[in-house]
Amino acid sequence: MIISKSPAGKFMLGIDLCDEYCQISYLYNKRARFGRGFVNAATGGVSREPVTFSAVQGQEAYNIPLALCKLKDSPVWIVGDQALEADREGEGTAVTSLLRKVQEDVPVRIEGEDYHPGALLALYLRRCLSLLEPMIAPEQIAAVVFTAPVMDYSTEQMIQRAFGRLGFNVQQVLCESHQESFFNYMLMQDAEQRRAGMLLCEYGTDGSIRFSTLLYNRRTSPVVYWTESETGEIDPALPPVSKDREFTAAVQEILAKNEASAVYLTGEGFDGGWMKEAAVFLCRGRRVFRGENLFSKGAAYSALLHADRPSEIPESIFLSEDALRSNIGIEVLLREQMGYHVLLDAGVKWYNAEVEEDFILESGQDFSLVRTPVTGGEPRQLTVRLDGIPERPDRTTRIRVLLTMPGADRLRVQVTDMGFGEIFPSMGGVWEETFTV
């Protein structure tokens, strides 16, 4: 089905970028009642699931190799499987591992000419999005969410810059990790799946295996979710029975720590039909799913949640691995009553965490913040000793407080003596301390 092109953008895109491949999932938001689902852009029917682009109609050929190839003595560039084939046939020079090249910011030399890796990533994205035509035109895209195995500050910035080169007028362009996409996918499923937590199992062809348990704290409002992950290795060359036994033992150990009402399996390591004992164990009182497009679908759901959140989906906070897991605030006196003033909210990415405010010091030579974990635990005071600050009457010292985070679990507090106008000039004192949070 071809949906007529309209200036009003309604498509929500989720793009999974790994160093080896790209996947694109999308949904067409018709603002239909959520209980009935969304319009399925591929069939025209109603579905609650995003559609994932497949290079082969009717098959699950979701992976578009993250490769570009410039044909010899030609300005023409091709992408994906065609790029790899042209490279094998000697018809051009392929560029692979493009994400790593962009992060390293090293020019790529082809036929004696240097190309900026960010420009190559933008070209790759343009070619991939053109595969969605004539179903989706650029002006129909309302929001795009990129997801990657790890989404740090540098990766986010280089993806944003590359997409910005395309010149698309998209309302929102966001980046998130695979774990965040997993959370957004779960958020859009039946609430029963989240009843006792969820487990994601990723098993690669190299033998690496990762278990991520999605947990929550319902005592907070909104509900706070986070993941706890463990990694291991199961030799893919093992006989099927041995591989089955090792995986069963590993997943039993994980579920003994945190039970799950739903289990998701993803990765080519699960191919081959070797799971027998593990399947029996996992299906005992749980719902089990297998799929290779979980993250791109989760990113498409994330685009919807940011651009046009269905009213049926409750507000929640997801604490990614690079997010602050506590509220950081200060007890202040306001109108002669003590209150709590939040400076940094739980959930903020550490590289985006920065706040600066001025306060009047009540008395003494201490400045204290209050750290309140949202994953459980008691509040804790974080105190900076202002040794050497001039002695002044109560409430006649103004201080400037700057909070930054040099890492996901570290809070840097800088306090500057601002004095109190002309009455008590600043002596220029600066105090700094870093706390584990």
Coordinates of C-alpha atoms in Angstrom, one line a residue:
M1 CA 0.0 0.0 0.0
I2 CA 1.2 3.5 -0.8
I3 CA 0.2 6.2 1.6
S4 CA -0.5 9.5 -0.1
K5 CA 2.3 12.0 0.6
S6 CA 1.2 14.8 2.8
P7 CA 3.1 17.8 4.3
A8 CA 1.9 16.8 7.8
G9 CA 4.5 14.5 9.1
K10 CA 3.1 11.4 10.7
F11 CA 5.8 8.8 10.4
M12 CA 7.9 7.8 13.4
L13 CA 11.2 6.2 12.5
G14 CA 13.5 4.0 14.6
I15 CA 17.0 3.5 13.2
D16 CA 19.3 0.9 14.7
L17 CA 22.9 1.7 13.9
C18 CA 25.6 -0.9 14.6
D19 CA 29.1 -1.0 13.2
E20 CA 28.1 -3.9 10.9
Y21 CA 24.5 -3.0 9.9
C22 CA 21.5 -0.7 10.0
Q23 CA 17.8 -1.4 10.6
I24 CA 14.9 0.9 10.0
S25 CA 11.5 0.4 11.7
Y26 CA 8.6 2.8 11.3
L27 CA 5.0 3.4 12.2
Y28 CA 2.3 5.6 10.9
N29 CA 0.6 7.5 13.7
K30 CA -3.0 8.3 12.8
R31 CA -3.8 9.4 16.3
A32 CA -6.1 6.4 16.5
R33 CA -7.2 5.2 19.9
F34 CA -4.2 3.2 21.3
G35 CA -6.3 0.2 22.1
R36 CA -7.0 -0.2 18.4
G37 CA -3.4 0.3 17.4
F38 CA -1.7 2.2 14.6
V39 CA -2.0 2.1 10.9
N40 CA 0.4 -0.5 9.5
A41 CA 2.3 1.4 6.8
A42 CA 3.0 -1.8 4.9
T43 CA -0.5 -3.3 4.7
G44 CA -2.9 -0.5 5.6
G45 CA -4.3 -2.6 8.4
V46 CA -4.3 -1.7 12.1
S47 CA -1.4 -2.9 14.1
R48 CA 0.3 -2.0 17.4
E49 CA 3.7 -3.1 16.0
P50 CA 6.0 -0.9 13.9
V51 CA 7.0 -2.2 10.5
T52 CA 10.7 -3.1 9.8
F53 CA 12.0 -2.5 6.3
S54 CA 13.1 -5.6 4.6
A55 CA 15.4 -5.7 1.5
V56 CA 13.5 -8.8 0.3
Q57 CA 9.7 -8.6 0.3
G58 CA 8.1 -11.3 2.3
Q59 CA 11.4 -12.2 4.2
E60 CA 13.0 -10.9 7.3
A61 CA 16.0 -9.4 5.5
Y62 CA 16.2 -6.5 8.0
N63 CA 19.9 -5.9 8.1
I64 CA 21.3 -3.3 5.7
P65 CA 25.1 -3.7 5.9
L66 CA 26.7 -0.5 7.1
A67 CA 28.9 -0.2 4.0
L68 CA 29.4 2.4 1.3
C69 CA 31.1 1.8 -2.0
K70 CA 32.3 4.3 -4.6
L71 CA 32.3 2.8 -8.0
K72 CA 35.7 3.1 -9.8
D73 CA 36.2 6.3 -11.8
S74 CA 32.6 7.3 -11.1
P75 CA 30.8 9.7 -8.8
V76 CA 28.3 7.0 -8.0
W77 CA 28.0 5.6 -4.4
I78 CA 26.0 2.5 -3.5
V79 CA 25.2 1.1 -0.1
G80 CA 24.5 -2.1 1.8
D81 CA 24.8 -5.5 0.1
Q82 CA 25.4 -3.9 -3.3
A83 CA 28.3 -2.1 -1.8
L84 CA 29.9 -5.3 -0.5
E85 CA 29.3 -7.1 -3.7
A86 CA 30.9 -4.3 -5.8
D87 CA 33.9 -4.4 -3.5
R88 CA 34.2 -8.2 -3.9
E89 CA 34.0 -7.9 -7.7
G90 CA 36.6 -5.2 -7.8
E91 CA 34.2 -2.6 -9.1
G92 CA 34.8 -0.1 -6.4
T93 CA 36.2 0.6 -2.9
A94 CA 34.0 -0.2 0.1
V95 CA 34.0 1.7 3.3
T96 CA 33.1 -0.4 6.3
S97 CA 33.2 0.1 10.1
L98 CA 31.8 3.5 9.4
L99 CA 30.7 4.3 12.9
R100 CA 34.2 3.6 14.3
K101 CA 35.7 5.8 11.6
V102 CA 33.3 8.7 12.4
Q103 CA 34.2 8.4 16.1
E104 CA 37.9 8.4 15.3
D105 CA 37.3 11.5 13.0
V106 CA 39.9 10.4 10.6
P107 CA 39.5 11.1 6.8
V108 CA 38.8 8.2 4.6
R109 CA 41.0 8.1 1.5
I110 CA 39.5 6.7 -1.7
E111 CA 41.1 6.9 -5.1
G112 CA 43.5 9.5 -3.8
E113 CA 40.8 11.8 -2.4
D114 CA 40.0 12.3 1.3
Y115 CA 36.4 12.1 2.5
H116 CA 35.1 13.2 5.9
P117 CA 33.6 10.2 7.7
G118 CA 30.7 12.3 8.9
A119 CA 29.8 13.2 5.4
L120 CA 30.0 9.5 4.4
L121 CA 27.6 8.5 7.2
A122 CA 25.2 11.3 6.1
L123 CA 25.4 9.9 2.5
Y124 CA 24.7 6.3 3.9
L125 CA 21.7 7.5 5.8
R126 CA 20.3 9.4 2.8
R127 CA 20.6 6.3 0.7
C128 CA 19.0 4.1 3.3
L129 CA 16.0 6.4 3.8
S130 CA 15.5 6.6 0.1
L131 CA 14.8 2.8 0.2
L132 CA 11.6 3.7 2.0
E133 CA 10.2 5.7 -0.9
P134 CA 7.6 6.0 -2.3
M135 CA 6.0 5.0 0.9
I136 CA 7.6 7.6 3.1
A137 CA 8.8 11.1 1.9
P138 CA 11.1 13.2 4.0
E139 CA 8.4 15.7 4.7
Q140 CA 6.2 13.0 6.3
I141 CA 8.8 12.1 9.0
A142 CA 7.8 13.6 12.3
A143 CA 10.4 12.1 14.6
V144 CA 13.5 9.9 14.3
V145 CA 15.2 8.0 17.1
F146 CA 18.7 6.5 16.5
T147 CA 19.7 3.5 18.7
A148 CA 23.1 1.9 19.1
P149 CA 24.6 -0.8 21.4
V150 CA 26.2 2.0 23.4
M151 CA 25.1 5.6 23.0
D152 CA 27.7 8.0 24.6
Y153 CA 28.1 11.7 24.1
S154 CA 30.5 11.5 21.1
T155 CA 28.4 8.9 19.3
E156 CA 25.2 11.0 19.9
Q157 CA 26.9 14.2 18.6
M158 CA 28.3 12.6 15.4
I159 CA 24.9 11.0 14.5
Q160 CA 23.1 14.3 15.1
R161 CA 25.6 16.1 12.9
A162 CA 25.4 13.5 10.1
F163 CA 21.6 13.6 10.1
G164 CA 21.7 17.4 10.1
R165 CA 23.6 17.3 6.9
L166 CA 20.5 15.8 5.2
G167 CA 18.5 19.0 5.6
F168 CA 15.3 17.2 6.6
N169 CA 12.8 19.3 8.5
V170 CA 12.1 16.7 11.3
Q171 CA 10.6 17.9 14.5
Q172 CA 12.6 15.7 16.8
V173 CA 15.9 13.7 16.3
L174 CA 17.0 11.8 19.3
C175 CA 19.6 9.2 20.2
E176 CA 19.4 6.3 22.7
S177 CA 21.1 3.1 23.7
H178 CA 19.8 -0.4 22.9
Q179 CA 18.8 -0.7 26.6
E180 CA 16.6 2.4 26.3
S181 CA 15.0 1.0 23.1
F182 CA 14.3 -2.3 24.9
F183 CA 12.6 -0.3 27.6
N184 CA 10.5 1.7 25.2
Y185 CA 9.5 -1.5 23.4
M186 CA 8.4 -3.1 26.7
L187 CA 6.5 0.1 27.7
M188 CA 4.3 -0.3 24.6
Q189 CA 3.5 -4.0 25.3
D190 CA 0.8 -5.5 27.6
A191 CA 1.3 -4.5 31.2
E192 CA 1.3 -8.2 32.1
Q193 CA 4.7 -8.5 30.5
R194 CA 6.1 -6.0 33.0
R195 CA 4.5 -7.6 36.0
A196 CA 7.7 -9.2 37.4
G197 CA 10.4 -7.5 35.3
M198 CA 11.7 -8.5 31.9
L199 CA 14.8 -10.3 30.7
L200 CA 16.7 -9.6 27.5
C201 CA 19.2 -12.2 26.3
E202 CA 21.6 -11.2 23.5
Y203 CA 23.8 -14.0 22.0
G204 CA 26.2 -13.2 19.2
T205 CA 27.9 -15.4 16.7
D206 CA 31.2 -14.7 18.5
G207 CA 30.0 -16.4 21.6
S208 CA 29.4 -13.3 23.7
I209 CA 26.2 -13.3 25.7
R210 CA 24.6 -10.5 27.6
F211 CA 21.7 -10.7 30.0
S212 CA 19.8 -7.4 30.8
T213 CA 17.1 -7.5 33.4
L214 CA 14.6 -4.6 33.3
L215 CA 13.7 -3.7 36.9
Y216 CA 11.4 -1.0 38.4
N217 CA 10.5 0.8 41.5
R218 CA 6.8 1.4 41.8
R219 CA 7.1 3.4 45.0
T220 CA 8.2 6.4 43.0
S221 CA 6.0 8.6 40.9
P222 CA 6.5 8.4 38.0
V223 CA 7.7 4.7 38.1
V224 CA 11.4 4.4 37.7
Y225 CA 12.9 1.6 35.5
W226 CA 16.5 0.5 35.1
T227 CA 18.5 -2.4 33.9
E228 CA 21.1 -4.7 35.5
S229 CA 23.3 -6.5 33.1
E230 CA 25.7 -9.4 33.2
T231 CA 28.0 -10.7 30.4
G232 CA 29.5 -14.0 29.7
E233 CA 30.5 -16.3 26.9
I234 CA 29.2 -19.6 25.5
D235 CA 31.3 -21.2 22.8
P236 CA 29.1 -21.3 19.6
A237 CA 31.1 -24.3 18.4
L238 CA 29.8 -26.5 21.3
P239 CA 27.6 -29.4 20.4
P240 CA 23.9 -28.4 20.6
V241 CA 23.2 -30.4 23.8
S242 CA 26.2 -28.8 25.6
K243 CA 25.3 -25.3 24.4
D244 CA 21.7 -25.8 25.5
R245 CA 22.9 -27.0 28.9
E246 CA 25.3 -24.1 29.4
F247 CA 22.7 -21.5 28.4
T248 CA 20.1 -23.1 30.7
A249 CA 22.4 -23.0 33.6
A250 CA 23.3 -19.3 32.9
V251 CA 19.7 -18.1 32.5
Q252 CA 18.6 -20.1 35.6
E253 CA 21.3 -18.2 37.6
I254 CA 20.1 -14.9 36.3
L255 CA 16.4 -15.5 37.0
A256 CA 17.2 -16.7 40.5
K257 CA 18.3 -13.2 41.3
N258 CA 15.5 -11.4 39.5
E259 CA 12.4 -13.2 38.2
A260 CA 10.9 -12.1 34.9
S261 CA 7.5 -12.4 33.4
A262 CA 8.7 -12.0 29.9
V263 CA 12.0 -13.1 28.2
Y264 CA 13.3 -11.8 24.9
L265 CA 15.9 -13.6 22.8
T266 CA 17.9 -11.8 20.1
G267 CA 21.1 -12.4 18.2
E268 CA 22.2 -14.9 15.6
G269 CA 23.7 -17.1 18.2
F270 CA 20.2 -18.4 18.9
D271 CA 19.9 -19.7 15.4
G272 CA 20.0 -23.4 14.7
G273 CA 17.2 -24.8 16.8
W274 CA 19.5 -26.0 19.6
M275 CA 17.4 -24.8 22.5
K276 CA 15.5 -27.7 24.0
E277 CA 16.0 -27.8 27.8
A278 CA 16.3 -24.0 27.9
A279 CA 13.0 -23.5 26.0
V280 CA 11.1 -25.8 28.5
F281 CA 12.6 -23.9 31.4
L282 CA 11.9 -20.4 30.1
C283 CA 8.3 -21.1 29.0
R284 CA 7.4 -22.2 32.5
G285 CA 5.2 -19.4 33.7
R286 CA 6.7 -16.8 31.4
R287 CA 6.1 -15.4 27.9
V288 CA 9.1 -15.9 25.6
F289 CA 9.8 -14.0 22.4
R290 CA 12.4 -14.3 19.7
G291 CA 13.2 -11.5 17.2
E292 CA 16.0 -9.7 15.4
N293 CA 14.4 -6.2 15.1
L294 CA 13.6 -5.5 18.7
F295 CA 15.8 -2.4 19.0
S296 CA 14.7 -0.6 15.8
K297 CA 11.1 -1.3 16.8
G298 CA 11.8 0.1 20.3
A299 CA 13.4 3.2 18.8
A300 CA 10.3 3.7 16.6
Y301 CA 8.1 3.5 19.7
S302 CA 10.5 5.9 21.4
A303 CA 9.9 8.4 18.6
L304 CA 6.2 8.1 19.1
L305 CA 6.5 8.5 22.9
H306 CA 8.5 11.7 22.4
A307 CA 6.5 13.2 19.6
D308 CA 2.9 12.2 20.3
R309 CA 2.7 10.1 23.5
P310 CA -0.5 8.1 23.7
S311 CA -2.5 9.1 26.7
E312 CA -2.9 5.4 27.7
I313 CA 0.9 5.1 28.3
P314 CA 1.8 6.2 31.9
E315 CA 4.7 8.6 32.5
S316 CA 7.9 6.8 33.6
I317 CA 11.6 7.3 33.9
F318 CA 14.3 5.0 32.5
L319 CA 17.7 5.1 34.0
S320 CA 20.2 4.2 31.3
E321 CA 23.7 3.2 32.2
D322 CA 25.0 6.7 31.7
A323 CA 22.2 8.4 33.6
L324 CA 22.1 9.8 37.1
R325 CA 20.2 7.4 39.4
S326 CA 19.5 9.8 42.2
N327 CA 17.8 13.2 42.7
I328 CA 20.3 15.8 43.8
G329 CA 18.9 18.7 45.7
I330 CA 19.3 21.0 48.7
E331 CA 17.2 21.8 51.7
V332 CA 16.3 25.5 51.6
L333 CA 14.5 28.0 53.8
L334 CA 11.7 29.6 51.9
R335 CA 9.2 31.9 53.7
E336 CA 10.6 30.7 57.0
Q337 CA 9.8 27.0 56.1
M338 CA 12.2 24.3 55.1
G339 CA 11.7 22.8 51.7
Y340 CA 13.6 20.6 49.2
H341 CA 14.9 22.2 46.0
V342 CA 15.9 19.8 43.2
L343 CA 19.0 20.7 41.3
L344 CA 19.5 17.6 39.2
D345 CA 16.8 15.1 38.3
A346 CA 17.4 11.4 38.2
G347 CA 17.5 10.2 34.6
V348 CA 19.6 13.0 33.2
K349 CA 22.6 11.8 31.1
W350 CA 25.8 12.5 32.9
Y351 CA 27.3 14.4 30.0
N352 CA 24.2 16.7 29.9
A353 CA 24.2 17.3 33.7
E354 CA 25.1 20.8 34.5
V355 CA 23.4 23.4 36.7
E356 CA 24.5 26.6 38.4
E357 CA 22.6 28.5 41.0
D358 CA 23.3 31.1 43.8
F359 CA 22.3 30.6 47.4
I360 CA 22.6 32.5 50.6
L361 CA 24.6 30.6 53.2
E362 CA 22.5 30.3 56.4
S363 CA 25.6 30.0 58.7
G364 CA 28.7 28.0 59.4
Q365 CA 31.3 26.8 56.9
D366 CA 29.5 23.8 55.4
F367 CA 27.5 23.4 52.2
S368 CA 25.4 20.2 52.0
L369 CA 23.4 18.6 49.2
V370 CA 21.0 15.7 49.6
R371 CA 21.3 12.7 47.3
T372 CA 18.0 10.6 47.1
P373 CA 18.3 7.3 45.2
V374 CA 15.3 6.5 43.1
T375 CA 16.2 2.8 42.8
G376 CA 15.8 2.3 46.6
G377 CA 17.9 3.3 49.5
E378 CA 18.2 6.0 52.1
P379 CA 19.0 9.7 51.3
R380 CA 22.6 10.7 52.0
Q381 CA 24.1 14.1 52.6
L382 CA 27.0 15.3 50.4
T383 CA 28.9 18.0 52.3
V384 CA 31.6 20.4 51.1
R385 CA 33.7 22.0 53.8
L386 CA 34.3 25.6 53.0
D387 CA 37.5 25.9 55.0
G388 CA 38.8 29.5 55.1
I389 CA 35.6 31.2 54.0
P390 CA 35.5 34.6 55.8
E391 CA 33.5 34.8 59.0
R392 CA 30.4 37.0 58.4
P393 CA 27.1 37.4 60.1
D394 CA 24.4 34.8 59.3
R395 CA 22.8 35.1 55.9
T396 CA 25.4 37.6 54.6
T397 CA 27.4 35.2 52.4
R398 CA 26.2 34.4 48.9
I399 CA 27.7 31.4 47.2
R400 CA 27.6 30.2 43.6
V401 CA 27.1 26.4 43.2
L402 CA 28.1 24.6 40.0
L403 CA 27.2 20.9 39.6
T404 CA 28.6 18.8 36.8
M405 CA 29.2 15.1 36.3
P406 CA 32.6 13.9 35.0
G407 CA 31.2 10.3 34.8
A408 CA 27.9 8.4 35.3
D409 CA 28.6 7.8 39.0
R410 CA 30.5 10.9 39.9
L411 CA 29.2 14.4 40.9
R412 CA 31.5 17.4 41.0
V413 CA 30.5 20.2 43.3
Q414 CA 32.2 23.6 42.9
V415 CA 31.3 26.4 45.4
T416 CA 32.5 30.0 44.8
D417 CA 32.3 32.7 47.5
M418 CA 30.4 35.7 45.9
G419 CA 30.5 37.8 49.1
F420 CA 27.5 40.0 49.9
G421 CA 27.6 43.1 47.6
E422 CA 29.7 46.0 48.7
I423 CA 29.1 45.3 52.4
F424 CA 31.1 42.0 52.4
P425 CA 33.2 41.8 49.2
S426 CA 34.1 38.4 47.8
M427 CA 37.5 37.1 48.8
G428 CA 37.6 34.9 45.7
G429 CA 37.5 31.5 47.5
V430 CA 36.6 28.4 45.4
W431 CA 36.0 24.9 46.9
E432 CA 35.6 21.8 44.9
E433 CA 34.8 18.2 45.8
T434 CA 33.8 15.1 43.8
F435 CA 31.3 12.5 45.3
T436 CA 30.4 9.0 44.2
V437 CA 26.7 8.9 43.4

